[in-house]
Coordinates of C-alpha atoms and ligand atoms in Angstrom, one line a residue:
M1 CA -6.2 -2.4 6.4
C2 CA -8.3 -5.2 8.0
G3 CA -7.3 -8.7 7.2
I4 CA -9.3 -11.9 6.7
V5 CA -8.0 -15.4 7.0
G6 CA -10.2 -18.5 6.7
Y7 CA -9.6 -22.2 6.6
I8 CA -11.5 -25.4 5.9
G9 CA -9.7 -28.7 5.8
F10 CA -8.0 -31.2 8.1
R11 CA -5.6 -29.0 10.1
E12 CA -6.5 -27.2 13.3
A13 CA -8.2 -24.1 11.9
S14 CA -7.0 -21.8 14.7
D15 CA -3.3 -22.6 14.0
V16 CA -3.6 -21.8 10.3
I17 CA -5.7 -18.7 11.0
I18 CA -3.5 -17.2 13.8
K19 CA -0.4 -17.8 11.8
G20 CA -2.1 -16.2 8.8
L21 CA -3.3 -13.2 10.8
K22 CA 0.3 -12.6 11.9
R23 CA 1.3 -12.5 8.3
L24 CA -1.4 -9.9 7.7
E25 CA -0.4 -7.7 10.7
Y26 CA 1.5 -5.4 8.3
R27 CA -1.8 -4.2 6.8
G28 CA -2.5 -2.3 10.0
Y29 CA -5.1 -3.2 12.7
D30 CA -6.3 -2.6 16.3
S31 CA -8.0 -5.8 17.3
A32 CA -8.2 -9.4 16.3
G33 CA -10.6 -12.4 16.5
I34 CA -11.4 -15.9 15.4
A35 CA -14.5 -18.1 15.1
V36 CA -14.1 -21.9 14.8
L37 CA -16.9 -24.4 14.2
N38 CA -17.1 -27.4 16.5
G39 CA -20.7 -28.2 17.1
D40 CA -21.1 -24.6 18.1
V41 CA -19.5 -21.3 16.9
K42 CA -16.6 -20.5 19.2
V43 CA -15.7 -16.9 19.0
R44 CA -12.5 -15.5 20.6
K45 CA -11.7 -11.9 20.1
G46 CA -10.3 -8.8 21.6
K47 CA -8.5 -5.4 21.3
G48 CA -4.8 -5.5 20.6
K49 CA -2.3 -7.7 18.9
V50 CA -2.7 -11.2 17.4
V51 CA -0.4 -12.6 20.1
N52 CA -3.1 -11.7 22.7
L53 CA -5.6 -13.6 20.6
E54 CA -3.2 -16.5 20.4
K55 CA -2.9 -16.6 24.2
M56 CA -6.7 -16.4 24.5
V57 CA -7.1 -19.4 22.1
A58 CA -4.4 -21.4 23.9
E59 CA -6.0 -20.8 27.3
S60 CA -9.7 -21.3 26.4
G61 CA -9.3 -23.6 23.3
A62 CA -10.9 -23.3 19.9
A63 CA -10.6 -26.8 18.4
G64 CA -12.0 -27.5 14.9
T65 CA -11.1 -27.6 11.3
V66 CA -13.3 -24.9 9.9
G67 CA -12.9 -21.3 10.9
I68 CA -12.4 -17.6 10.1
G69 CA -10.3 -14.9 11.6
H70 CA -9.9 -11.2 11.3
T71 CA -7.7 -8.2 12.1
R72 CA -9.8 -5.1 12.4
W73 CA -8.8 -1.5 11.6
A74 CA -11.7 0.5 13.2
T75 CA -14.0 2.5 11.0
H76 CA -17.4 2.3 12.8
G77 CA -17.1 2.0 16.6
E78 CA -14.0 2.4 18.8
P79 CA -11.4 -0.4 18.8
N80 CA -12.5 -2.5 21.8
D81 CA -13.3 -6.1 22.5
V82 CA -16.9 -5.9 21.6
N83 CA -16.4 -4.3 18.2
A84 CA -13.6 -6.7 17.3
H85 CA -14.7 -9.3 14.6
P86 CA -16.1 -11.9 14.2
H87 CA -19.7 -10.8 14.9
T88 CA -22.5 -13.2 15.4
D89 CA -26.2 -12.9 14.6
G90 CA -28.7 -12.7 17.4
T91 CA -29.2 -16.5 17.5
K92 CA -25.4 -17.1 17.6
N93 CA -25.8 -19.6 14.9
F94 CA -23.2 -18.0 12.6
A95 CA -20.2 -15.7 12.7
L96 CA -19.1 -13.2 10.2
V97 CA -15.9 -11.2 9.5
H98 CA -15.9 -8.2 7.2
N99 CA -13.5 -5.8 5.6
G100 CA -14.9 -2.6 4.1
I101 CA -17.7 -0.2 5.1
I102 CA -21.4 -0.7 4.9
E103 CA -22.6 2.8 4.1
N104 CA -26.3 2.4 4.8
Y105 CA -25.7 0.5 8.1
D106 CA -27.5 3.2 10.1
A107 CA -30.8 2.8 8.2
L108 CA -30.5 -1.0 8.2
K109 CA -29.8 -0.9 11.9
K110 CA -32.9 1.2 12.7
E111 CA -35.1 -1.2 10.8
L112 CA -33.6 -4.2 12.6
L113 CA -33.9 -2.5 16.0
A114 CA -37.6 -1.8 15.3
K115 CA -37.9 -5.6 14.7
G116 CA -36.5 -6.4 18.1
H117 CA -32.8 -7.1 17.2
V118 CA -30.4 -6.3 20.0
F119 CA -26.8 -5.2 19.1
E120 CA -23.8 -5.8 21.3
G121 CA -21.4 -3.2 19.7
Q122 CA -21.4 -0.3 17.3
T123 CA -20.1 -1.9 14.1
D124 CA -21.6 -1.9 10.6
T125 CA -20.6 -5.6 10.4
E126 CA -22.9 -6.7 13.3
V127 CA -25.7 -5.1 11.4
L128 CA -25.0 -7.3 8.4
A129 CA -25.0 -10.4 10.5
H130 CA -28.4 -9.5 12.0
L131 CA -29.7 -8.6 8.5
I132 CA -28.9 -12.1 7.2
E133 CA -30.6 -13.6 10.3
E134 CA -33.7 -11.5 9.7
I135 CA -33.9 -12.4 6.0
Q136 CA -33.5 -16.1 6.7
K137 CA -36.2 -16.0 9.3
V138 CA -38.7 -14.1 7.2
A139 CA -38.0 -15.4 3.7
K140 CA -37.3 -19.0 5.1
T141 CA -34.6 -19.5 2.5
D142 CA -31.4 -21.5 2.7
F143 CA -28.4 -19.8 4.2
E144 CA -26.6 -19.0 1.0
T145 CA -29.7 -17.3 -0.5
A146 CA -30.2 -15.3 2.7
V147 CA -26.6 -14.0 2.4
Q148 CA -27.1 -13.1 -1.3
M149 CA -30.4 -11.3 -0.4
A150 CA -28.7 -9.4 2.4
L151 CA -25.7 -8.3 0.3
K152 CA -28.1 -6.9 -2.3
Q153 CA -29.5 -4.5 0.3
V154 CA -26.0 -3.3 1.3
D155 CA -24.4 -0.1 0.0
G156 CA -20.7 0.2 0.3
T157 CA -17.8 -2.3 0.2
Y158 CA -17.2 -5.7 1.7
G159 CA -15.0 -8.7 1.8
I160 CA -16.8 -11.2 4.1
A161 CA -16.4 -14.7 5.3
I162 CA -19.1 -16.5 7.3
V163 CA -19.2 -19.8 9.2
N164 CA -22.5 -21.3 10.3
K165 CA -23.0 -24.1 12.8
N166 CA -26.0 -25.4 10.8
E167 CA -23.7 -25.7 7.7
P168 CA -20.7 -27.1 9.4
D169 CA -18.8 -28.1 6.3
Q170 CA -18.7 -24.9 4.5
I171 CA -17.6 -21.3 4.5
I172 CA -19.3 -18.6 2.5
V173 CA -17.3 -15.7 1.2
A174 CA -18.2 -12.6 -0.9
R175 CA -16.5 -9.6 -2.3
K176 CA -17.3 -6.1 -3.3
G177 CA -14.4 -3.6 -3.1
S178 CA -12.3 -5.5 -0.6
P179 CA -9.8 -8.1 -1.9
L180 CA -10.3 -11.8 -1.2
L181 CA -8.6 -14.8 -2.6
L182 CA -8.9 -18.5 -2.2
G183 CA -5.9 -20.8 -1.9
I184 CA -6.6 -24.2 -3.3
G185 CA -4.9 -27.2 -1.6
D186 CA -5.6 -30.9 -1.5
D187 CA -8.7 -31.5 0.6
E188 CA -8.3 -28.0 2.1
V189 CA -9.1 -24.5 1.0
F190 CA -7.6 -21.2 2.4
I191 CA -9.2 -17.8 2.3
A192 CA -7.2 -14.6 2.7
S193 CA -7.1 -10.9 2.0
D194 CA -3.8 -11.3 0.2
A195 CA -1.5 -14.2 -0.6
S196 CA 0.9 -13.9 2.3
P197 CA -1.0 -16.2 4.7
I198 CA -1.5 -18.8 2.0
I199 CA 1.9 -19.1 0.3
E200 CA 3.3 -21.6 2.7
Y201 CA 0.5 -24.1 1.9
T202 CA -0.3 -23.7 -1.8
N203 CA 0.6 -21.5 -4.8
K204 CA -2.8 -22.1 -6.5
V205 CA -5.1 -19.1 -6.0
I206 CA -8.4 -17.8 -7.3
Y207 CA -9.0 -14.0 -7.1
L208 CA -12.6 -13.2 -6.4
D209 CA -13.9 -10.1 -8.3
D210 CA -16.5 -7.6 -7.2
D211 CA -20.0 -8.9 -6.8
E212 CA -18.8 -12.5 -6.6
M213 CA -19.3 -15.0 -3.8
A214 CA -18.1 -18.5 -3.2
T215 CA -19.3 -21.5 -1.1
I216 CA -16.2 -23.4 0.0
T217 CA -16.0 -27.0 1.2
R218 CA -13.0 -29.2 1.9
E219 CA -13.3 -30.7 -1.6
G220 CA -13.5 -27.4 -3.5
Y221 CA -15.4 -24.3 -4.1
Q222 CA -18.3 -23.0 -6.2
V223 CA -18.0 -19.3 -7.3
K224 CA -21.1 -17.4 -8.4
T225 CA -22.2 -13.8 -8.7
I226 CA -24.2 -12.3 -5.9
S227 CA -27.2 -12.7 -8.3
N228 CA -26.6 -16.5 -8.3
I229 CA -25.0 -16.9 -11.8
E230 CA -22.4 -19.7 -11.6
L231 CA -18.9 -18.8 -12.8
S232 CA -15.9 -20.7 -13.7
K233 CA -12.8 -19.0 -12.4
E234 CA -9.2 -19.1 -13.6
V235 CA -6.7 -20.7 -11.1
H236 CA -3.5 -18.5 -11.0
E237 CA -0.1 -19.6 -9.8
L238 CA 1.6 -17.4 -7.3
E239 CA 5.3 -16.7 -7.9
M240 CA 5.9 -15.3 -4.4
S241 CA 8.1 -17.3 -2.0
I242 CA 7.9 -17.7 1.8
E243 CA 11.4 -16.2 2.2
Q244 CA 10.2 -13.0 0.6
I245 CA 7.7 -12.4 3.3
E246 CA 10.1 -13.2 6.2
K247 CA 12.6 -10.8 7.9
G248 CA 15.8 -12.5 6.8
G249 CA 17.8 -11.5 9.9
F250 CA 16.8 -7.9 10.0
P251 CA 15.2 -6.5 13.1
H252 CA 12.4 -5.0 11.1
F253 CA 10.8 -5.5 7.7
M254 CA 11.3 -1.8 6.9
L255 CA 15.1 -2.1 7.4
K256 CA 15.1 -5.2 5.3
E257 CA 13.2 -3.5 2.6
I258 CA 15.5 -0.4 2.7
H259 CA 18.5 -2.7 2.2
E260 CA 16.8 -4.7 -0.6
Q261 CA 16.5 -1.7 -2.8
S262 CA 19.7 -2.2 -4.8
Q263 CA 18.3 -5.6 -5.7
T264 CA 14.7 -4.6 -6.2
I265 CA 15.7 -1.7 -8.5
A266 CA 17.8 -4.1 -10.5
D267 CA 14.9 -6.6 -10.6
C268 CA 12.6 -3.9 -11.8
M269 CA 15.0 -3.1 -14.7
R270 CA 15.9 -6.7 -15.6
G271 CA 15.0 -7.5 -19.2
R272 CA 13.6 -4.0 -19.7
L273 CA 16.7 -1.7 -19.6
M274 CA 18.7 -2.9 -22.7
V275 CA 22.0 -1.0 -22.2
D276 CA 23.6 -2.6 -25.3
Q277 CA 20.8 -1.8 -27.6
N278 CA 20.1 1.6 -26.1
R279 CA 16.4 1.0 -25.6
I280 CA 13.8 0.2 -23.1
V281 CA 11.4 -2.8 -23.4
L282 CA 8.2 -2.7 -21.3
G283 CA 6.1 -5.7 -22.4
G284 CA 3.1 -4.8 -20.3
I285 CA 2.4 -1.6 -22.2
E286 CA 3.6 -2.6 -25.7
G287 CA 0.1 -3.0 -27.0
V288 CA -0.9 0.6 -26.1
L289 CA 2.4 2.3 -26.9
D290 CA 1.1 4.2 -29.9
R291 CA -1.7 5.7 -28.0
L292 CA 0.6 6.6 -25.1
T293 CA 3.2 8.1 -27.4
N294 CA 0.6 10.3 -29.1
A295 CA -1.1 11.4 -25.9
K296 CA -1.5 15.1 -25.5
R297 CA -1.3 14.8 -21.8
L298 CA -1.0 12.2 -19.1
V299 CA -2.9 12.3 -15.8
I300 CA -1.2 10.5 -12.9
A301 CA -3.4 9.5 -9.9
A302 CA -2.2 7.9 -6.7
C303 CA -2.2 8.2 -2.9
G304 CA 0.5 8.5 -0.3
T305 CA 4.0 7.5 -1.2
S306 CA 2.8 6.4 -4.6
W307 CA 1.5 10.0 -5.2
H308 CA 5.0 11.2 -4.4
A309 CA 6.4 8.8 -7.0
G310 CA 3.9 10.3 -9.4
L311 CA 5.2 13.8 -8.7
V312 CA 8.8 12.6 -9.5
G313 CA 7.3 11.1 -12.6
E314 CA 5.9 14.5 -13.6
Y315 CA 9.4 16.0 -13.6
L316 CA 10.8 13.0 -15.5
L317 CA 8.1 12.7 -18.2
E318 CA 8.1 16.5 -18.8
Y319 CA 11.9 16.7 -18.9
I320 CA 12.7 13.6 -20.8
A321 CA 9.6 12.9 -22.9
K322 CA 8.3 16.5 -23.2
L323 CA 4.9 15.1 -22.2
P324 CA 2.6 17.4 -20.2
V325 CA 1.6 15.7 -16.9
E326 CA -0.9 16.4 -14.2
V327 CA -0.6 14.6 -10.9
E328 CA -3.7 14.1 -8.9
Y329 CA -4.6 12.7 -5.5
A330 CA -6.8 9.8 -6.5
S331 CA -9.3 10.8 -3.9
E332 CA -9.7 14.3 -5.3
F333 CA -9.8 13.2 -8.8
R334 CA -12.8 11.0 -8.3
Y335 CA -14.9 13.4 -6.3
R336 CA -15.0 16.2 -8.8
E337 CA -16.1 16.2 -12.4
P338 CA -12.7 15.2 -13.9
L339 CA -12.1 16.5 -17.4
I340 CA -10.8 13.3 -18.9
G341 CA -12.0 11.5 -22.0
P342 CA -11.0 9.2 -24.8
D343 CA -8.1 11.3 -25.9
D344 CA -6.4 11.1 -22.5
V345 CA -4.2 8.6 -20.8
M346 CA -4.3 8.0 -17.1
L347 CA -1.5 6.4 -15.2
V348 CA -2.3 5.1 -11.7
I349 CA 0.4 4.1 -9.3
S350 CA -0.2 1.7 -6.4
Q351 CA 2.0 -0.6 -4.4
S352 CA -0.8 -2.7 -3.2
G353 CA -3.1 -2.4 -6.2
E354 CA -6.0 -2.3 -3.8
T355 CA -6.2 1.3 -2.6
A356 CA -9.9 2.2 -2.7
D357 CA -9.5 5.8 -3.9
T358 CA -7.0 4.8 -6.7
L359 CA -9.3 2.0 -7.8
A360 CA -12.2 4.4 -7.9
A361 CA -10.1 6.8 -10.1
V362 CA -9.4 3.9 -12.5
R363 CA -13.1 3.1 -12.8
E364 CA -14.0 6.8 -13.3
A365 CA -11.4 7.3 -16.0
R366 CA -12.3 4.1 -17.8
Q367 CA -15.9 5.0 -17.7
R368 CA -15.1 8.3 -19.4
G369 CA -13.2 6.4 -22.1
A370 CA -9.6 7.2 -21.2
L371 CA -6.8 4.6 -21.6
V372 CA -5.9 3.7 -18.1
L373 CA -2.4 2.2 -17.3
G374 CA -1.2 1.0 -13.9
I375 CA 2.1 0.8 -12.1
C376 CA 1.5 -1.8 -9.4
N377 CA 3.6 -4.0 -7.2
V378 CA 1.2 -6.7 -6.2
V379 CA 0.7 -9.1 -9.1
G380 CA -2.9 -10.0 -9.7
S381 CA -4.2 -7.1 -7.5
T382 CA -7.5 -5.5 -8.4
I383 CA -5.9 -2.4 -10.0
A384 CA -3.5 -4.5 -12.0
R385 CA -6.5 -6.5 -13.3
E386 CA -8.8 -3.5 -14.0
T387 CA -6.4 -1.3 -15.8
D388 CA -6.0 -1.6 -19.6
A389 CA -2.3 -2.3 -19.4
G390 CA 0.6 -1.7 -17.0
V391 CA 4.0 -2.3 -15.7
Y392 CA 4.7 -4.3 -12.6
T393 CA 7.4 -2.9 -10.3
H394 CA 8.6 -6.4 -9.2
A395 CA 9.8 -5.1 -5.8
G396 CA 8.5 -8.3 -4.1
P397 CA 6.2 -8.2 -1.1
E398 CA 6.5 -4.9 0.9
I399 CA 5.5 -5.6 4.5
G400 CA 6.6 -2.5 6.4
V401 CA 3.7 -0.1 6.4
A402 CA 5.9 2.8 5.5
S403 CA 6.7 2.3 1.8
T404 CA 10.4 2.2 0.8
K405 CA 11.3 -0.2 -1.9
A406 CA 8.0 0.2 -3.7
F407 CA 8.7 3.9 -4.1
T408 CA 12.1 3.4 -5.7
A409 CA 10.7 0.7 -8.0
Q410 CA 7.9 3.0 -9.0
V411 CA 10.4 5.8 -9.8
T412 CA 12.5 3.3 -11.7
V413 CA 9.5 2.4 -13.8
L414 CA 8.6 6.0 -14.4
S415 CA 12.2 6.7 -15.5
M416 CA 12.0 3.9 -18.0
I417 CA 8.7 5.0 -19.3
S418 CA 10.1 8.5 -19.7
I419 CA 13.1 7.3 -21.7
L420 CA 11.0 5.0 -23.8
L421 CA 8.5 7.8 -24.6
G422 CA 11.3 10.4 -25.1
Q423 CA 12.7 8.1 -27.8
R424 CA 9.4 7.4 -29.4
R425 CA 8.3 11.0 -29.4
K426 CA 11.7 11.9 -30.9
V427 CA 12.5 14.5 -28.3
L428 CA 15.3 12.5 -26.7
S429 CA 18.4 12.1 -28.8
E430 CA 20.0 8.6 -29.0
A431 CA 23.1 10.1 -27.3
D432 CA 21.1 11.5 -24.4
A433 CA 19.1 8.3 -24.1
A434 CA 22.4 6.4 -23.9
I435 CA 23.6 8.6 -21.1
L436 CA 20.4 8.1 -19.2
I437 CA 20.2 4.3 -19.8
K438 CA 23.8 3.9 -18.7
A439 CA 23.2 6.0 -15.6
M440 CA 20.1 3.9 -14.7
S441 CA 22.1 0.7 -15.0
E442 CA 24.5 2.1 -12.4
I443 CA 21.8 3.0 -9.9
P444 CA 21.6 -0.3 -8.0
G445 CA 25.3 -0.2 -7.2
K446 CA 25.0 3.4 -6.0
V447 CA 22.0 2.5 -3.8
A448 CA 24.1 -0.2 -2.2
Q449 CA 26.9 2.3 -1.4
I450 CA 24.3 4.5 0.5
T451 CA 22.7 1.7 2.5
E452 CA 26.2 0.8 3.6
K453 CA 26.4 4.2 5.3
Q454 CA 23.7 3.3 7.8
D455 CA 26.1 3.8 10.7
E456 CA 27.2 7.2 9.5
I457 CA 23.6 8.4 9.6
D458 CA 23.0 6.9 13.0
H459 CA 24.6 9.7 15.0
I460 CA 22.4 12.3 13.3
S461 CA 19.4 10.2 14.1
R462 CA 20.3 9.9 17.7
L463 CA 20.9 13.6 18.0
F464 CA 17.5 14.6 16.6
A465 CA 15.4 11.6 17.8
Y466 CA 13.5 13.9 20.2
A467 CA 13.1 17.0 18.0
P468 CA 9.4 17.9 17.9
N469 CA 9.5 19.2 14.3
F470 CA 11.4 18.6 11.1
L471 CA 11.5 20.6 7.9
Y472 CA 12.4 19.0 4.5
L473 CA 13.4 21.2 1.6
G474 CA 14.0 20.3 -2.0
R475 CA 13.8 21.7 -5.5
S476 CA 12.9 20.3 -8.9
Y477 CA 13.1 16.5 -9.0
N478 CA 14.0 16.5 -5.3
F479 CA 11.0 18.5 -4.1
P480 CA 8.8 15.3 -4.1
V481 CA 11.6 13.6 -2.3
A482 CA 11.4 16.3 0.4
L483 CA 7.6 15.5 0.7
E484 CA 8.4 11.8 0.9
G485 CA 11.1 12.3 3.5
A486 CA 8.7 14.2 5.7
L487 CA 6.0 11.6 5.2
K488 CA 8.4 8.7 6.2
L489 CA 9.4 10.5 9.4
K490 CA 5.8 11.4 10.5
E491 CA 4.5 7.9 9.6
I492 CA 6.8 5.9 11.8
S493 CA 8.3 8.3 14.4
Y494 CA 5.2 10.5 15.0
I495 CA 7.4 13.6 14.7
H496 CA 5.6 16.5 13.0
A497 CA 7.4 17.0 9.7
E498 CA 6.7 19.1 6.6
G499 CA 8.2 19.0 3.2
Y500 CA 8.4 22.1 1.0
P501 CA 9.8 23.3 -2.3
A502 CA 12.8 25.2 -1.0
A503 CA 11.8 28.5 -2.4
E504 CA 8.5 28.4 -0.6
M505 CA 10.3 28.4 2.7
K506 CA 10.3 32.1 2.6
H507 CA 6.5 32.1 2.4
G508 CA 5.8 30.6 5.8
P509 CA 8.0 27.9 7.2
I510 CA 10.9 30.3 7.8
A511 CA 9.0 31.6 10.7
L512 CA 9.5 28.3 12.5
I513 CA 13.2 28.2 12.1
D514 CA 15.3 28.6 15.2
E515 CA 18.2 26.7 16.9
H516 CA 15.9 23.8 17.6
M517 CA 14.7 23.1 14.1
P518 CA 16.4 20.4 12.1
V519 CA 16.1 21.3 8.4
V520 CA 16.9 18.5 5.9
V521 CA 17.9 19.9 2.6
L522 CA 18.2 17.9 -0.6
A523 CA 21.0 19.8 -2.3
V524 CA 22.5 17.8 -5.1
T525 CA 24.7 19.3 -7.8
D526 CA 22.2 20.3 -10.4
H527 CA 20.7 23.4 -12.0
T528 CA 19.2 24.4 -8.6
N529 CA 22.5 24.2 -6.7
E530 CA 23.1 27.9 -6.4
K531 CA 19.5 28.5 -5.2
M532 CA 19.8 25.7 -2.7
I533 CA 23.0 27.2 -1.3
S534 CA 21.1 30.5 -0.7
N535 CA 18.4 28.6 1.1
I536 CA 21.0 26.9 3.3
E537 CA 22.4 30.3 4.1
E538 CA 19.0 31.6 5.0
V539 CA 18.4 28.7 7.4
R540 CA 21.9 29.1 8.9
A541 CA 21.3 32.8 9.5
R542 CA 18.4 31.7 11.7
K543 CA 20.5 29.1 13.5
G544 CA 18.5 26.2 12.0
R545 CA 20.3 22.8 12.1
I546 CA 21.1 21.8 8.5
I547 CA 21.2 18.2 7.6
A548 CA 22.2 18.1 3.9
I549 CA 21.8 15.2 1.5
T550 CA 24.2 16.1 -1.2
T551 CA 26.4 14.6 -3.8
E552 CA 30.0 13.6 -3.1
S553 CA 31.3 16.3 -5.5
N554 CA 29.3 19.1 -3.9
H555 CA 32.0 20.6 -1.6
D556 CA 30.1 23.9 -1.2
V557 CA 27.1 22.2 0.4
R558 CA 29.3 19.8 2.4
N559 CA 31.2 22.8 3.9
L560 CA 28.1 24.8 4.7
A561 CA 26.0 22.0 6.3
E562 CA 26.2 21.1 10.0
F563 CA 25.7 17.5 8.9
A564 CA 26.2 16.1 5.4
I565 CA 25.2 12.7 4.1
T566 CA 26.6 12.1 0.7
I567 CA 25.3 10.2 -2.2
P568 CA 27.3 9.2 -5.3
D569 CA 27.0 11.5 -8.3
T570 CA 24.5 10.5 -11.0
H571 CA 22.4 12.0 -13.7
D572 CA 20.4 14.9 -12.2
V573 CA 17.1 13.5 -13.1
L574 CA 17.9 10.2 -11.4
T575 CA 18.9 11.7 -8.1
P576 CA 15.5 11.0 -6.4
L577 CA 16.4 7.3 -6.5
L578 CA 19.4 8.0 -4.4
T579 CA 18.4 11.0 -2.2
V580 CA 15.4 9.2 -0.8
I581 CA 17.5 6.3 0.7
P582 CA 19.2 8.3 3.5
L583 CA 15.9 9.9 4.3
Q584 CA 14.4 6.4 4.7
I585 CA 17.3 5.4 7.0
L586 CA 17.1 8.5 9.0
S587 CA 13.3 8.0 9.7
Y588 CA 13.9 4.4 10.5
Q589 CA 16.6 5.0 13.0
I590 CA 14.8 7.9 14.7
A591 CA 11.7 5.7 15.0
V592 CA 13.8 2.9 16.6
Y593 CA 15.4 5.4 19.1
R594 CA 11.8 6.5 20.0
K595 CA 10.9 2.9 20.5
A596 CA 8.0 3.2 18.0
N597 CA 6.5 0.3 16.2
V598 CA 8.4 0.7 13.0
D599 CA 6.6 -1.9 10.8
Q600 CA 3.1 -1.3 12.1
P601 CA 2.8 2.4 13.0
R602 CA -0.3 3.4 15.0
N603 CA -3.5 4.2 13.1
L604 CA -1.9 3.4 9.7
A605 CA -2.7 0.7 7.3
K606 CA -0.6 -0.8 4.5
S607 CA -3.4 -1.1 2.1
V608 CA -6.2 1.5 2.5
T609 CA -9.3 -0.3 1.2
V610 CA -11.8 2.2 2.4
E611 CA -12.4 5.6 0.9
Ligands
G6P1 C1 -1.2 3.7 2.7 C2 0.2 3.2 3.0 C3 1.2 4.1 2.2 C4 0.9 4.1 0.8 C5 -0.5 4.5 0.5 C6 -0.9 4.2 -1.0 O1 -1.4 5.0 3.3 O2 0.5 3.3 4.4 O3 2.5 3.6 2.5 O4 1.8 4.9 0.1 O5 -1.4 3.8 1.3 O6 -0.9 2.8 -1.2 P1 -0.7 2.1 -2.5 O7 -0.8 0.6 -2.2 O8 -1.9 2.5 -3.4 O9 0.6 2.5 -3.1

């Protein structure tokens, strides 16, 4: 959601920035822009894709070695050329890009209008630019102080970068709530919302924390708090490689990421799933294991696909570790008076580690004294840094907006935590642990068998590519997978889809079933098998089109379904790691048939950094 790239050094800033903005496209955006210093502040911006911006820059020029760029995901003001960032102040001396939301922008704007300021667009960001201008004029301060004073008047969140023609050899950045990092090169510094635009130039990064700002020159940077206290920041080394963020021969990142899953699940288990020793080692939470083992309950909070992983986790933790679990939408958790305190443990799940609502839930729970653990994918992300302890999923960068490999890695971590806690809580016998650990070690191979079936799934995708609705049914561990399957389809193909616990079908959705309704049933061979077969019969009786995801050994379901996609047999509790794969492929193929933008679906953002 919104992306910032900035550069100061010896290269053409527009080249670095446009390339960087392309790498941030996956975050979701509707317009793009750039400002480069060259005597003046040259702003080029407009609605639409970064390639349009690239053409604009090629045609009209934007030479210079200091600049900032932005991809905007509209919050205040429609996505059009005027509202695209960067925004300038009234004197056009400086230009500013901003991620986040300035909540008191309306009050600030009214004050500025009364003082004679004229605004070109409707954004909260333009208000901030004018506020800085006004403060500098009235208080007669240097520019950095004016920025600090303005930020103190702002309620809400921001990641900002500013170039000023009167300070031609510096960029000012600041952060509160929206991620920003600095990439440190030789005689050059890069700025970005995440590491993907930086990785090809340097692996040395500094993560800004909330209420921090930095003044950046070619030679280096000075970080301080918004209240002007100087800070010395740790320089981190990135482990990400450039290959990890390129498509590797696949037509879309999403397909690449679906296919990577046998590898990413294996990576996630490496050094943690000790088959020979019949145990699980999770270094990141070792220091808090006693508290976790003795917890009376666990509260899981997350959003989107990560919330679905949390729901699978609820089944796993309750079944394997006999630990009561509540799963919350992070947004709901934070806006009520949550009953959580020092005896509780919260586990948050986030691919990006930057989701605003999940981060707010972390802060709320920590403030109330709970132990807060994280399952994150992005190393060094805000949630990873603000939680007490956690487990990285190690799935590598996920670029497709619709989450795939992050989900299976999250479920893999949750399975490992469940086994570890089951053993420590002495509710899982060594023999049962051995069965589960062995079954987990076989999952990557089984995932690869499913991704190889892509062509088999293709004819089903083609047949239903123009269905207006889809229903997904599952029970037990596979109920959350039904939700996830429906979410994947609506996210990228824009087909209306709903996921339901299969028994609930009779309480509403059955009214929708007729000969046009594809019904995807997750019918593996487990304790719910008989009940699922009854549900299939109920759908068939109303001429619904059954697409069953079932196990190879489940001949009953295979015979009843109009279409059956089989997965290899595994331990019942681990089936979500397999059943979700054909659903990802189905959604992907349908979206491709519908010529939808698979990797960057309309209106969606990869990392939702506003509440
Ligand atoms: C956005 C993404 C989803 C993701 C959700 C939560 O909506 O489009 O794919 O599941 O945010 O993101 P997180 O990074 O916290 O897992």
